[in-house]
Amino acid sequence: MMSFENVRIPEIWDATKDTLYMLTASLVFTIIFGLIMGVVLFLTSKRQLLQQPIVYGILSFIVNVLRSVPFVILMILIMPLTKIITGTTLGVEGSIPPLVVAATPFFARLVETSLREVDRGVIEAAQAMGASKWDIVRRVLLRESSPSLLAAVTITAVTLVSYTAMSGVIGGGGLGDLALRYGYQRFQTDVMLVTVALLIVLVQVLQTIGDSLVRRYSRK
């Protein structure tokens, strides 16, 4: 029978708080930057309100490049930028910039896809009534796509949980760091199992909350 003699509750609790802090902070910045980027992608694309093929092409290329780089490599690549922003490349603070840089283009593409699902007839009706472009974005596009955007936030949050675990590779703190230091480097399987179980619970909670919000705001 397996014992859990190496599991120290205060240490597990501190690591859980670090993971939640990383997740919350990076998710907030990702939603802000990703929403702006996704809206610009949509508006500047073909046949949309601010059609700008060059702007769309450049932004789309940047999004594709950032999405193509594996997160572990991205963390190392942007260490100088992380150092400028937070003053450190280690710990919880040092993990947040790479988390945001990795998740923002992912979320932006989901936002663009969500906005494309809005019925074009609704947009044209708003234009016919004299609504400004800003009003169409705020009162039509974002409102009509809110269930899909909530689903996108949920997917991004779940993805960020796995990224926070990977940040342990550079001493990022949190459950991933604990699993790496104790479970992998010291062969303490019990610690590894507990951290993995907590990450699974966290993902399940996020998915449940997200699904609930989508059902609440969906009119279908």
mmCIF file of C-alpha atoms in Angstrom:
data_model
loop_
_atom_site.group_PDB
_atom_site.id
_atom_site.type_symbol
_atom_site.label_atom_id
_atom_site.label_comp_id
_atom_site.label_asym_id
_atom_site.label_seq_id
_atom_site.Cartn_x
_atom_site.Cartn_y
_atom_site.Cartn_z
ATOM 1 C CA MET A 1 0.000 0.000 0.000
ATOM 2 C CA MET A 2 1.378 3.386 -0.967
ATOM 3 C CA SER A 3 2.103 5.897 1.758
ATOM 4 C CA PHE A 4 2.113 9.670 1.414
ATOM 5 C CA GLU A 5 4.867 10.361 3.936
ATOM 6 C CA ASN A 6 6.618 12.910 1.705
ATOM 7 C CA VAL A 7 3.515 15.024 1.177
ATOM 8 C CA ARG A 8 3.652 18.187 3.295
ATOM 9 C CA ILE A 9 0.320 19.966 3.357
ATOM 10 C CA PRO A 10 1.704 23.532 3.919
ATOM 11 C CA GLU A 11 4.035 23.096 0.938
ATOM 12 C CA ILE A 12 1.226 21.732 -1.249
ATOM 13 C CA TRP A 13 -1.024 24.602 -0.181
ATOM 14 C CA ASP A 14 1.627 27.233 -0.982
ATOM 15 C CA ALA A 15 2.208 25.663 -4.405
ATOM 16 C CA THR A 16 -1.545 25.600 -5.061
ATOM 17 C CA LYS A 17 -1.826 29.289 -4.183
ATOM 18 C CA ASP A 18 1.093 30.074 -6.510
ATOM 19 C CA THR A 19 -0.608 28.181 -9.346
ATOM 20 C CA LEU A 20 -3.900 29.983 -8.751
ATOM 21 C CA TYR A 21 -2.098 33.343 -8.663
ATOM 22 C CA MET A 22 -0.249 32.610 -11.922
ATOM 23 C CA LEU A 23 -3.450 31.389 -13.545
ATOM 24 C CA THR A 24 -5.544 34.369 -12.454
ATOM 25 C CA ALA A 25 -2.999 37.055 -13.329
ATOM 26 C CA SER A 26 -2.064 35.565 -16.693
ATOM 27 C CA LEU A 27 -5.713 34.895 -17.599
ATOM 28 C CA VAL A 28 -6.721 38.502 -16.894
ATOM 29 C CA PHE A 29 -3.933 39.922 -19.090
ATOM 30 C CA THR A 30 -4.588 37.290 -21.760
ATOM 31 C CA ILE A 31 -8.276 38.183 -21.951
ATOM 32 C CA ILE A 32 -7.498 41.918 -22.232
ATOM 33 C CA PHE A 33 -4.768 41.641 -24.877
ATOM 34 C CA GLY A 34 -6.300 38.666 -26.672
ATOM 35 C CA LEU A 35 -9.726 40.289 -26.924
ATOM 36 C CA ILE A 36 -8.245 43.445 -28.441
ATOM 37 C CA MET A 37 -6.092 41.447 -30.839
ATOM 38 C CA GLY A 38 -8.979 39.164 -31.818
ATOM 39 C CA VAL A 39 -11.345 42.082 -32.489
ATOM 40 C CA VAL A 40 -8.695 43.832 -34.632
ATOM 41 C CA LEU A 41 -8.083 40.583 -36.534
ATOM 42 C CA PHE A 42 -11.791 40.268 -37.251
ATOM 43 C CA LEU A 43 -12.414 43.907 -38.169
ATOM 44 C CA THR A 44 -9.427 44.144 -40.540
ATOM 45 C CA SER A 45 -10.174 40.854 -42.302
ATOM 46 C CA LYS A 46 -11.805 40.608 -45.723
ATOM 47 C CA ARG A 47 -15.334 42.098 -46.087
ATOM 48 C CA GLN A 48 -15.383 43.437 -42.519
ATOM 49 C CA LEU A 49 -15.866 46.937 -41.113
ATOM 50 C CA LEU A 50 -12.208 48.025 -41.207
ATOM 51 C CA GLN A 51 -10.914 45.810 -43.977
ATOM 52 C CA GLN A 52 -7.123 46.226 -44.092
ATOM 53 C CA PRO A 53 -5.418 43.263 -45.797
ATOM 54 C CA ILE A 54 -1.887 44.386 -44.886
ATOM 55 C CA VAL A 55 -2.694 44.934 -41.203
ATOM 56 C CA TYR A 56 -4.577 41.637 -41.050
ATOM 57 C CA GLY A 57 -1.744 39.788 -42.806
ATOM 58 C CA ILE A 58 0.941 41.123 -40.440
ATOM 59 C CA LEU A 59 -1.117 40.503 -37.303
ATOM 60 C CA SER A 60 -2.170 37.062 -38.469
ATOM 61 C CA PHE A 61 1.470 36.168 -39.191
ATOM 62 C CA ILE A 62 2.556 37.259 -35.693
ATOM 63 C CA VAL A 63 -0.257 35.215 -34.127
ATOM 64 C CA ASN A 64 0.690 32.143 -36.147
ATOM 65 C CA VAL A 65 4.394 32.469 -35.293
ATOM 66 C CA LEU A 66 3.743 32.806 -31.547
ATOM 67 C CA ARG A 67 1.354 29.858 -31.631
ATOM 68 C CA SER A 68 3.945 27.743 -33.420
ATOM 69 C CA VAL A 69 6.646 28.080 -30.752
ATOM 70 C CA PRO A 70 6.437 25.414 -28.010
ATOM 71 C CA PHE A 71 5.800 26.984 -24.607
ATOM 72 C CA VAL A 72 8.977 25.637 -22.993
ATOM 73 C CA ILE A 73 11.108 27.207 -25.743
ATOM 74 C CA LEU A 74 9.075 30.432 -25.671
ATOM 75 C CA MET A 75 9.760 30.826 -21.937
ATOM 76 C CA ILE A 76 13.506 30.696 -22.613
ATOM 77 C CA LEU A 77 13.359 32.907 -25.720
ATOM 78 C CA ILE A 78 11.627 35.815 -24.005
ATOM 79 C CA MET A 79 13.650 35.720 -20.775
ATOM 80 C CA PRO A 80 15.229 39.145 -21.527
ATOM 81 C CA LEU A 81 11.737 40.639 -21.977
ATOM 82 C CA THR A 82 10.525 38.923 -18.808
ATOM 83 C CA LYS A 83 13.501 40.378 -16.929
ATOM 84 C CA ILE A 84 12.641 43.896 -18.138
ATOM 85 C CA ILE A 85 8.961 43.566 -17.178
ATOM 86 C CA THR A 86 9.178 41.830 -13.807
ATOM 87 C CA GLY A 87 12.839 42.217 -12.798
ATOM 88 C CA THR A 88 13.259 38.454 -12.592
ATOM 89 C CA THR A 89 12.964 35.367 -14.776
ATOM 90 C CA LEU A 90 12.275 33.018 -11.867
ATOM 91 C CA GLY A 91 9.376 32.297 -9.567
ATOM 92 C CA VAL A 92 5.744 33.183 -9.979
ATOM 93 C CA GLU A 93 6.413 36.722 -11.235
ATOM 94 C CA GLY A 94 8.879 35.454 -13.822
ATOM 95 C CA SER A 95 6.314 32.988 -15.164
ATOM 96 C CA ILE A 96 3.472 35.400 -15.838
ATOM 97 C CA PRO A 97 4.904 37.245 -18.923
ATOM 98 C CA PRO A 98 5.632 34.033 -20.886
ATOM 99 C CA LEU A 99 2.209 32.681 -19.924
ATOM 100 C CA VAL A 100 0.554 35.822 -21.314
ATOM 101 C CA VAL A 101 2.700 35.854 -24.473
ATOM 102 C CA ALA A 102 1.883 32.202 -25.145
ATOM 103 C CA ALA A 103 -1.842 32.363 -24.407
ATOM 104 C CA THR A 104 -2.735 35.741 -25.963
ATOM 105 C CA PRO A 105 -2.414 34.713 -29.663
ATOM 106 C CA PHE A 106 -4.244 31.469 -28.889
ATOM 107 C CA PHE A 107 -7.136 33.368 -27.301
ATOM 108 C CA ALA A 108 -7.093 36.031 -30.033
ATOM 109 C CA ARG A 109 -7.674 33.405 -32.711
ATOM 110 C CA LEU A 110 -10.567 31.972 -30.684
ATOM 111 C CA VAL A 111 -12.044 35.476 -30.387
ATOM 112 C CA GLU A 112 -11.760 36.002 -34.135
ATOM 113 C CA THR A 113 -13.519 32.674 -34.759
ATOM 114 C CA SER A 114 -16.273 33.576 -32.275
ATOM 115 C CA LEU A 115 -16.922 36.932 -33.968
ATOM 116 C CA ARG A 116 -17.167 35.250 -37.369
ATOM 117 C CA GLU A 117 -20.101 33.218 -36.024
ATOM 118 C CA VAL A 118 -22.200 36.377 -35.576
ATOM 119 C CA ASP A 119 -24.919 36.605 -38.217
ATOM 120 C CA ARG A 120 -23.869 39.182 -40.832
ATOM 121 C CA GLY A 121 -27.498 40.278 -41.148
ATOM 122 C CA VAL A 122 -27.428 41.529 -37.548
ATOM 123 C CA ILE A 123 -24.359 43.657 -38.307
ATOM 124 C CA GLU A 124 -25.929 45.073 -41.464
ATOM 125 C CA ALA A 125 -29.124 45.880 -39.560
ATOM 126 C CA ALA A 126 -27.097 47.806 -36.969
ATOM 127 C CA GLN A 127 -25.316 49.709 -39.744
ATOM 128 C CA ALA A 128 -28.676 50.542 -41.362
ATOM 129 C CA MET A 129 -29.839 52.027 -38.064
ATOM 130 C CA GLY A 130 -26.811 54.331 -37.993
ATOM 131 C CA ALA A 131 -24.771 52.564 -35.323
ATOM 132 C CA SER A 132 -21.105 53.557 -35.185
ATOM 133 C CA LYS A 133 -18.342 50.986 -35.635
ATOM 134 C CA TRP A 134 -17.595 51.104 -31.903
ATOM 135 C CA ASP A 135 -21.284 50.505 -31.107
ATOM 136 C CA ILE A 136 -21.376 47.555 -33.501
ATOM 137 C CA VAL A 137 -18.326 46.020 -31.806
ATOM 138 C CA ARG A 138 -19.603 46.611 -28.281
ATOM 139 C CA ARG A 139 -23.353 46.096 -28.636
ATOM 140 C CA VAL A 140 -23.557 43.630 -31.512
ATOM 141 C CA LEU A 141 -20.397 41.614 -32.027
ATOM 142 C CA LEU A 142 -19.340 41.099 -28.401
ATOM 143 C CA ARG A 143 -22.890 40.699 -27.119
ATOM 144 C CA GLU A 144 -23.992 38.246 -29.801
ATOM 145 C CA SER A 145 -20.856 36.158 -29.453
ATOM 146 C CA SER A 146 -20.751 36.165 -25.634
ATOM 147 C CA PRO A 147 -21.489 32.396 -25.209
ATOM 148 C CA SER A 148 -18.771 31.523 -27.684
ATOM 149 C CA LEU A 149 -16.363 33.979 -26.034
ATOM 150 C CA LEU A 150 -17.042 32.414 -22.634
ATOM 151 C CA ALA A 151 -16.253 29.007 -24.110
ATOM 152 C CA ALA A 152 -13.020 30.491 -25.504
ATOM 153 C CA VAL A 153 -12.081 31.855 -22.077
ATOM 154 C CA THR A 154 -12.689 28.418 -20.562
ATOM 155 C CA ILE A 155 -10.503 26.683 -23.147
ATOM 156 C CA THR A 156 -7.764 29.276 -22.613
ATOM 157 C CA ALA A 157 -7.937 28.917 -18.814
ATOM 158 C CA VAL A 158 -7.574 25.146 -19.061
ATOM 159 C CA THR A 159 -4.638 25.576 -21.449
ATOM 160 C CA LEU A 160 -3.013 28.018 -19.021
ATOM 161 C CA VAL A 161 -3.204 25.395 -16.252
ATOM 162 C CA SER A 162 -0.978 23.093 -18.306
ATOM 163 C CA TYR A 163 1.337 26.021 -19.115
ATOM 164 C CA THR A 164 1.693 26.876 -15.400
ATOM 165 C CA ALA A 165 2.719 23.275 -14.766
ATOM 166 C CA MET A 166 5.361 23.503 -17.505
ATOM 167 C CA SER A 167 6.742 26.724 -16.035
ATOM 168 C CA GLY A 168 8.249 24.546 -13.310
ATOM 169 C CA VAL A 169 11.017 23.765 -15.806
ATOM 170 C CA ILE A 170 12.468 27.266 -15.248
ATOM 171 C CA GLY A 171 11.663 27.321 -11.525
ATOM 172 C CA GLY A 172 8.343 29.022 -12.071
ATOM 173 C CA GLY A 173 6.806 27.901 -8.789
ATOM 174 C CA GLY A 174 3.388 26.332 -8.305
ATOM 175 C CA LEU A 175 2.276 22.725 -8.523
ATOM 176 C CA GLY A 176 4.294 22.020 -11.663
ATOM 177 C CA ASP A 177 7.484 23.158 -9.988
ATOM 178 C CA LEU A 178 6.694 21.014 -6.946
ATOM 179 C CA ALA A 179 6.019 17.962 -9.112
ATOM 180 C CA LEU A 180 9.287 18.464 -10.982
ATOM 181 C CA ARG A 181 11.498 19.035 -7.925
ATOM 182 C CA TYR A 182 10.035 16.351 -5.693
ATOM 183 C CA GLY A 183 8.286 13.922 -7.989
ATOM 184 C CA TYR A 184 10.866 13.797 -10.786
ATOM 185 C CA GLN A 185 14.215 14.866 -9.341
ATOM 186 C CA ARG A 186 13.805 13.197 -5.906
ATOM 187 C CA PHE A 187 11.637 10.267 -7.035
ATOM 188 C CA GLN A 188 8.905 11.108 -4.528
ATOM 189 C CA THR A 189 6.005 9.588 -6.425
ATOM 190 C CA ASP A 190 3.472 10.437 -3.732
ATOM 191 C CA VAL A 191 4.127 14.169 -4.172
ATOM 192 C CA MET A 192 3.827 13.794 -7.928
ATOM 193 C CA LEU A 193 0.476 12.014 -7.611
ATOM 194 C CA VAL A 194 -0.958 14.650 -5.272
ATOM 195 C CA THR A 195 0.107 17.552 -7.519
ATOM 196 C CA VAL A 196 -1.298 15.848 -10.625
ATOM 197 C CA ALA A 197 -4.570 15.148 -8.792
ATOM 198 C CA LEU A 198 -4.849 18.813 -7.789
ATOM 199 C CA LEU A 199 -4.207 19.956 -11.368
ATOM 200 C CA ILE A 200 -6.943 17.591 -12.606
ATOM 201 C CA VAL A 201 -9.368 18.947 -10.001
ATOM 202 C CA LEU A 202 -8.506 22.524 -11.021
ATOM 203 C CA VAL A 203 -9.178 21.773 -14.691
ATOM 204 C CA GLN A 204 -12.482 20.088 -13.851
ATOM 205 C CA VAL A 205 -13.608 23.061 -11.756
ATOM 206 C CA LEU A 206 -12.697 25.537 -14.514
ATOM 207 C CA GLN A 207 -14.462 23.475 -17.175
ATOM 208 C CA THR A 208 -17.584 23.082 -15.035
ATOM 209 C CA ILE A 209 -17.781 26.821 -14.305
ATOM 210 C CA GLY A 210 -17.168 27.659 -17.962
ATOM 211 C CA ASP A 211 -19.808 25.230 -19.244
ATOM 212 C CA SER A 212 -22.295 26.583 -16.729
ATOM 213 C CA LEU A 213 -21.713 30.182 -17.858
ATOM 214 C CA VAL A 214 -22.003 29.221 -21.531
ATOM 215 C CA ARG A 215 -25.366 27.486 -20.907
ATOM 216 C CA ARG A 216 -26.586 30.484 -18.928
ATOM 217 C CA TYR A 217 -25.833 33.034 -21.649
ATOM 218 C CA SER A 218 -26.609 30.860 -24.650
ATOM 219 C CA ARG A 219 -29.960 31.466 -26.306
ATOM 220 C CA LYS A 220 -29.812 28.367 -28.501
#
